[in-house]
Short mmCIF file of C-alpha atoms in Angstrom, two decimals:
data_model
loop_
_atom_site.label_atom_id
_atom_site.label_comp_id
_atom_site.label_asym_id
_atom_site.label_seq_id
_atom_site.Cartn_x
_atom_site.Cartn_y
_atom_site.Cartn_z
CA UNK A 1 0.61 -16.24 10.64
CA UNK A 2 2.18 -13.71 12.23
CA UNK A 3 5.91 -12.97 11.27
CA UNK A 4 9.46 -10.98 12.87
CA UNK A 5 11.21 -8.57 11.69
CA UNK A 6 14.13 -11.28 10.14
CA UNK A 7 11.18 -13.60 9.34
CA UNK A 8 9.98 -10.77 6.89
CA UNK A 9 13.23 -9.23 4.92
CA UNK A 10 14.84 -12.42 4.82
CA UNK A 11 11.41 -13.33 3.08
CA UNK A 12 12.27 -10.08 0.56
CA UNK A 13 15.96 -10.95 -0.15
CA UNK A 14 15.16 -14.39 -0.82
CA UNK A 15 12.96 -13.22 -3.68
CA UNK A 16 16.23 -10.77 -4.75
CA UNK A 17 18.31 -13.12 -4.55
CA UNK A 18 16.36 -15.38 -6.77
CA UNK A 19 15.98 -12.18 -9.15
CA UNK A 20 12.33 -11.82 -8.69
CA UNK A 21 10.99 -8.75 -7.90
CA UNK A 22 9.40 -7.79 -4.96
CA UNK A 23 5.19 -7.62 -5.26
CA UNK A 24 3.46 -5.85 -2.22
CA UNK A 25 -0.33 -5.81 -2.49
CA UNK A 26 -3.25 -3.81 -1.29
CA UNK A 27 -6.36 -5.89 0.88
CA UNK A 28 -9.28 -3.69 0.36
CA UNK A 29 -11.50 -7.62 1.42
CA UNK A 30 -10.87 -10.43 2.74
CA UNK A 31 -11.30 -12.23 -1.07
CA UNK A 32 -8.56 -10.04 -2.06
CA UNK A 33 -6.41 -11.01 -0.05
CA UNK A 34 -6.90 -14.68 -0.16
CA UNK A 35 -6.65 -14.30 -4.31
CA UNK A 36 -3.49 -11.58 -3.91
CA UNK A 37 -2.33 -14.42 -1.61
CA UNK A 38 -2.46 -17.33 -3.86
CA UNK A 39 -1.16 -14.43 -6.84
CA UNK A 40 2.49 -15.18 -4.44
CA UNK A 41 2.65 -11.88 -2.60
CA UNK A 42 4.80 -11.09 -0.85
CA UNK A 43 3.43 -9.09 1.55
CA UNK A 44 -0.30 -8.10 1.61
CA UNK A 45 -0.72 -4.64 3.15
CA UNK A 46 -4.08 -3.08 5.18
CA UNK A 47 -4.63 0.19 4.39
CA UNK A 48 -7.77 2.12 5.33
CA UNK A 49 -8.23 3.39 1.67
CA UNK A 50 -8.98 0.10 0.63
CA UNK A 51 -11.96 -0.35 2.26
CA UNK A 52 -13.11 3.24 0.12
CA UNK A 53 -11.59 1.58 -2.99
CA UNK A 54 -13.54 -1.76 -3.54
CA UNK A 55 -16.83 0.25 -1.69
CA UNK A 56 -16.30 2.19 -6.12
CA UNK A 57 -14.99 5.15 -4.18
CA UNK A 58 -11.86 6.86 -4.12
CA UNK A 59 -8.17 6.44 -2.04
CA UNK A 60 -8.33 9.54 -0.98
CA UNK A 61 -10.71 9.01 1.12
CA UNK A 62 -8.58 7.42 3.59
CA UNK A 63 -6.98 10.72 3.77
CA UNK A 64 -10.06 12.18 4.88
CA UNK A 65 -11.76 13.09 7.45
CA UNK A 66 -14.28 10.22 6.69
CA UNK A 67 -13.73 7.76 10.36
CA UNK A 68 -11.02 7.06 12.73
CA UNK A 69 -8.52 5.30 10.25
CA UNK A 70 -7.09 2.90 12.79
CA UNK A 71 -9.51 1.64 14.18
CA UNK A 72 -10.87 1.10 10.34
CA UNK A 73 -7.29 -1.07 9.71
CA UNK A 74 -7.68 -2.71 13.15
CA UNK A 75 -10.78 -3.94 12.14
CA UNK A 76 -10.05 -4.75 8.45
CA UNK A 77 -7.06 -6.61 10.05
CA UNK A 78 -8.86 -9.15 12.71
CA UNK A 79 -12.36 -9.51 10.86
CA UNK A 80 -11.39 -9.71 7.49
CA UNK A 81 -7.63 -10.46 6.58
CA UNK A 82 -5.47 -12.14 8.26
CA UNK A 83 -8.53 -15.09 9.42
CA UNK A 84 -7.89 -15.33 5.80
CA UNK A 85 -4.53 -14.72 5.43
CA UNK A 86 -2.28 -17.85 5.70
CA UNK A 87 1.19 -17.71 4.87
CA UNK A 88 1.35 -14.49 4.10
CA UNK A 89 3.28 -11.59 6.11
CA UNK A 90 0.23 -8.90 6.72
CA UNK A 91 1.22 -4.97 6.49
CA UNK A 92 -1.08 -2.60 9.18
CA UNK A 93 -1.39 0.85 7.00
CA UNK A 94 -0.63 2.96 10.63
CA UNK A 95 -2.43 6.47 10.54
CA UNK A 96 1.17 8.45 12.94
CA UNK A 97 -0.23 11.04 13.05
CA UNK A 98 -3.29 10.36 15.55
CA UNK A 99 -2.18 12.86 18.48
CA UNK A 100 -5.36 10.10 20.19
CA UNK A 101 -3.56 7.22 20.28
CA UNK A 102 -0.07 7.06 22.75
CA UNK A 103 1.41 5.41 19.13
CA UNK A 104 4.06 2.76 21.86
CA UNK A 105 0.92 1.20 23.02
CA UNK A 106 -1.32 1.88 19.99
CA UNK A 107 1.29 -0.34 17.95
CA UNK A 108 1.42 -3.37 20.76
CA UNK A 109 -2.47 -3.48 19.28
CA UNK A 110 -1.11 -3.42 16.43
CA UNK A 111 1.70 -6.09 17.39
CA UNK A 112 -1.62 -8.37 19.03
CA UNK A 113 -4.27 -8.93 16.31
CA UNK A 114 -0.79 -10.81 14.37
CA UNK A 115 0.19 -7.92 11.80
CA UNK A 116 3.68 -8.34 11.05
CA UNK A 117 4.64 -5.17 9.92
CA UNK A 118 3.66 -1.18 9.61
CA UNK A 119 2.99 0.84 6.66
CA UNK A 120 3.05 5.25 7.30
CA UNK A 121 -0.92 5.90 5.68
CA UNK A 122 -3.16 7.49 5.74
CA UNK A 123 0.27 9.77 4.94
CA UNK A 124 -0.10 14.20 5.68
CA UNK A 125 2.36 12.85 1.95
CA UNK A 126 0.29 13.06 -0.39
CA UNK A 127 -0.62 16.93 0.94
CA UNK A 128 0.85 19.68 -0.30
CA UNK A 129 1.08 24.00 -0.73
CA UNK A 130 -1.44 25.47 2.20
CA UNK A 131 -2.96 22.39 4.36
CA UNK A 132 0.17 20.69 4.66
CA UNK A 133 2.02 24.27 6.37
CA UNK A 134 -1.17 23.90 8.92
CA UNK A 135 -0.31 20.46 9.05
CA UNK A 136 3.70 20.86 9.59
CA UNK A 137 2.70 23.97 11.75
CA UNK A 138 0.43 21.79 13.68
CA UNK A 139 2.79 19.42 14.69
CA UNK A 140 0.77 16.87 12.86
CA UNK A 141 3.36 16.82 10.36
CA UNK A 142 5.47 14.63 8.48
CA UNK A 143 7.66 13.92 11.31
CA UNK A 144 5.67 11.90 13.78
CA UNK A 145 4.83 9.65 10.17
CA UNK A 146 9.15 9.13 10.94
CA UNK A 147 8.75 8.65 14.63
CA UNK A 148 5.79 6.31 14.35
CA UNK A 149 8.09 4.09 12.03
CA UNK A 150 10.93 4.99 14.31
CA UNK A 151 9.10 3.12 17.20
CA UNK A 152 7.62 0.26 14.87
CA UNK A 153 10.72 -0.08 14.20
CA UNK A 154 12.46 -0.18 18.26
CA UNK A 155 9.12 -3.00 18.67
CA UNK A 156 9.93 -5.84 15.73
CA UNK A 157 7.86 -4.84 13.37
CA UNK A 158 9.48 -4.96 10.05
CA UNK A 159 8.45 -0.72 9.01
CA UNK A 160 7.83 -0.15 4.86
CA UNK A 161 7.24 3.13 4.22
CA UNK A 162 5.44 5.78 1.76
CA UNK A 163 8.26 8.68 1.17
CA UNK A 164 7.73 11.26 -1.59
CA UNK A 165 10.76 12.88 -1.98
CA UNK A 166 14.50 12.18 -1.41
CA UNK A 167 14.57 14.08 2.10
CA UNK A 168 11.85 12.48 3.40
CA UNK A 169 13.27 8.62 1.74
CA UNK A 170 16.28 9.82 4.45
CA UNK A 171 14.67 10.90 7.63
CA UNK A 172 12.79 7.31 7.53
CA UNK A 173 15.90 5.26 6.42
CA UNK A 174 18.28 6.92 9.89
CA UNK A 175 14.80 6.47 11.28
CA UNK A 176 14.75 2.39 10.91
CA UNK A 177 12.84 2.20 7.89
CA UNK A 178 13.63 -1.88 6.29
CA UNK A 179 11.62 -0.31 2.56
CA UNK A 180 10.84 2.93 1.60
CA UNK A 181 8.11 3.22 -0.92
CA UNK A 182 9.12 6.37 -3.82
CA UNK A 183 5.34 7.29 -4.22
CA UNK A 184 4.24 8.80 -7.29
CA UNK A 185 0.61 10.10 -6.54
CA UNK A 186 -2.33 8.41 -7.39
CA UNK A 187 -2.87 5.58 -9.78
CA UNK A 188 -3.65 6.48 -13.37
CA UNK A 189 -6.41 4.24 -14.88
CA UNK A 190 -10.03 2.99 -14.44
CA UNK A 191 -13.03 4.48 -13.15
CA UNK A 192 -11.90 7.07 -10.44
CA UNK A 193 -8.35 7.62 -11.11
CA UNK A 194 -6.17 9.95 -12.39
CA UNK A 195 -5.73 10.28 -15.68
CA UNK A 196 -2.86 10.02 -18.24
CA UNK A 197 -2.51 12.95 -19.40
CA UNK A 198 -3.26 14.17 -15.63
CA UNK A 199 -0.27 12.25 -14.00
CA UNK A 200 3.81 12.73 -14.63
CA UNK A 201 5.44 10.09 -17.65
CA UNK A 202 7.38 7.01 -16.80
CA UNK A 203 10.49 8.68 -17.46
CA UNK A 204 9.56 11.42 -14.57
CA UNK A 205 9.11 8.99 -12.67
CA UNK A 206 12.07 6.74 -13.06
CA UNK A 207 14.24 9.99 -11.92
CA UNK A 208 11.70 10.18 -9.40
CA UNK A 209 12.32 6.85 -8.13
CA UNK A 210 15.93 6.65 -8.62
CA UNK A 211 16.53 9.95 -6.77
CA UNK A 212 14.98 8.86 -3.79
CA UNK A 213 16.15 5.72 -3.93
CA UNK A 214 19.77 6.32 -3.96
CA UNK A 215 18.92 9.44 -1.00
CA UNK A 216 17.46 6.16 0.97
CA UNK A 217 20.13 3.14 0.58
CA UNK A 218 23.03 6.41 1.37
CA UNK A 219 21.82 6.77 4.36
CA UNK A 220 20.67 3.20 4.96
CA UNK A 221 22.73 0.41 2.60
CA UNK A 222 20.04 -2.44 4.19
CA UNK A 223 17.48 -0.20 2.97
CA UNK A 224 14.72 -1.97 0.00
CA UNK A 225 13.69 0.35 -2.58
CA UNK A 226 9.84 -0.39 -4.11
CA UNK A 227 7.87 2.01 -6.54
CA UNK A 228 4.48 2.84 -6.52
CA UNK A 229 1.37 4.80 -7.95
CA UNK A 230 0.80 7.77 -10.46
CA UNK A 231 1.49 6.56 -14.08
CA UNK A 232 2.82 2.51 -12.92
CA UNK A 233 -0.36 0.77 -13.08
CA UNK A 234 0.30 -1.77 -14.54
CA UNK A 235 2.76 -5.04 -13.98
CA UNK A 236 4.60 -3.64 -17.78
CA UNK A 237 4.86 -0.54 -15.58
CA UNK A 238 6.42 -1.84 -13.16
CA UNK A 239 8.67 -3.61 -14.95
CA UNK A 240 9.83 -0.21 -16.95
CA UNK A 241 10.77 1.80 -14.35
CA UNK A 242 12.75 -0.94 -12.04
CA UNK A 243 15.23 -2.06 -15.13
CA UNK A 244 15.95 1.91 -15.83
CA UNK A 245 16.24 2.49 -10.75
CA UNK A 246 17.07 0.50 -8.13
CA UNK A 247 13.82 0.00 -6.97
CA UNK A 248 12.89 -3.41 -6.42
CA UNK A 249 9.75 -3.81 -6.48
CA UNK A 250 6.59 -2.84 -5.94
CA UNK A 251 3.01 -1.52 -4.78
CA UNK A 252 -0.08 -1.71 -5.94
CA UNK A 253 -3.94 -1.14 -4.46
CA UNK A 254 -5.43 -0.13 -6.76
CA UNK A 255 -3.50 -1.35 -9.78
CA UNK A 256 -3.15 -5.40 -7.79
CA UNK A 257 -7.72 -5.44 -6.24
CA UNK A 258 -9.24 -2.07 -8.18
CA UNK A 259 -8.39 -1.92 -11.35
CA UNK A 260 -8.77 -5.59 -11.82
CA UNK A 261 -11.77 -6.19 -10.12
CA UNK A 262 -13.85 -3.05 -13.07
CA UNK A 263 -12.61 -4.57 -15.55
CA UNK A 264 -13.55 -7.93 -13.82
CA UNK A 265 -16.89 -7.84 -13.99
CA UNK A 266 -17.74 -5.25 -17.06
CA UNK A 267 -16.51 -8.09 -18.99
CA UNK A 268 -18.42 -11.10 -17.35
CA UNK A 269 -21.06 -9.07 -16.58
CA UNK A 270 -21.75 -7.95 -20.93
CA UNK A 271 -20.79 -11.50 -21.75
CA UNK A 272 -23.95 -12.25 -19.14
CA UNK A 273 -26.00 -10.01 -21.45
CA UNK A 274 -24.53 -11.23 -24.76
CA UNK A 275 -26.69 -15.12 -23.79
CA UNK A 276 -29.61 -14.77 -27.00
CA UNK A 277 -32.74 -16.23 -25.20
CA UNK A 278 -33.22 -19.84 -26.66
CA UNK A 279 -37.42 -21.34 -25.97
CA UNK A 280 -39.37 -19.50 -24.68
CA UNK A 281 -41.87 -20.67 -22.62
CA UNK A 282 -45.25 -20.74 -25.47
CA UNK A 283 -48.62 -18.72 -23.63
CA UNK A 284 -51.66 -20.62 -23.87
#
């Protein structure tokens, strides 16, 4: 079911009025989307990284030259996710830096497919150092993502965006972003996540989420602030951050579909393997 921008905003605001956290979840397969919806997620987000994540690879594959990110999301959405999600807005992860598409026309295709909004993924915000400088110098920088969100806003799509610092938060809020997600990096845990030792602490994440959120709200008082990634990997982690910041929700991908699947599949297989053999067929 497709929703207008205002319908999505109203649904999310109603959660806040009931003092309930907003939960947005990435779905890399149809079965993930079906049961994420059943669990009560407020938004289902389709990232190209979901295809790699649920194939057993790192989510970071979504940032590499392993396929056409926008084509992957359209194919995932139209053939797997949108057909099984019945009552929840579905958001498309759009590669806003893609120079091979006329973005306004492509966003029209996103609307036609049945998506209710967009997110800026893959995002150059996850790059720093030399590669980030050279992307920015080549007109393939974060400003293209901001421009994509501005166009999506003009077209009436709900916009929910990843930002990595206060400056990016201000730019996205000014462009019309309805929600900003303070991104704390690759999620910790599991077989292909960051180790807890490499990630920032939850307290540092709280400081960064608060700084990013405060800047976004100063630019646009109506913007919603959410958190994602890094050490924020479990419901308890998200509760810790939201109790200490202005964040009103959590966005999870690995946290919602990869980590639970890894654990459930391993434990269920181990349970089957623990079954002792009873009567055996006697040999003549």
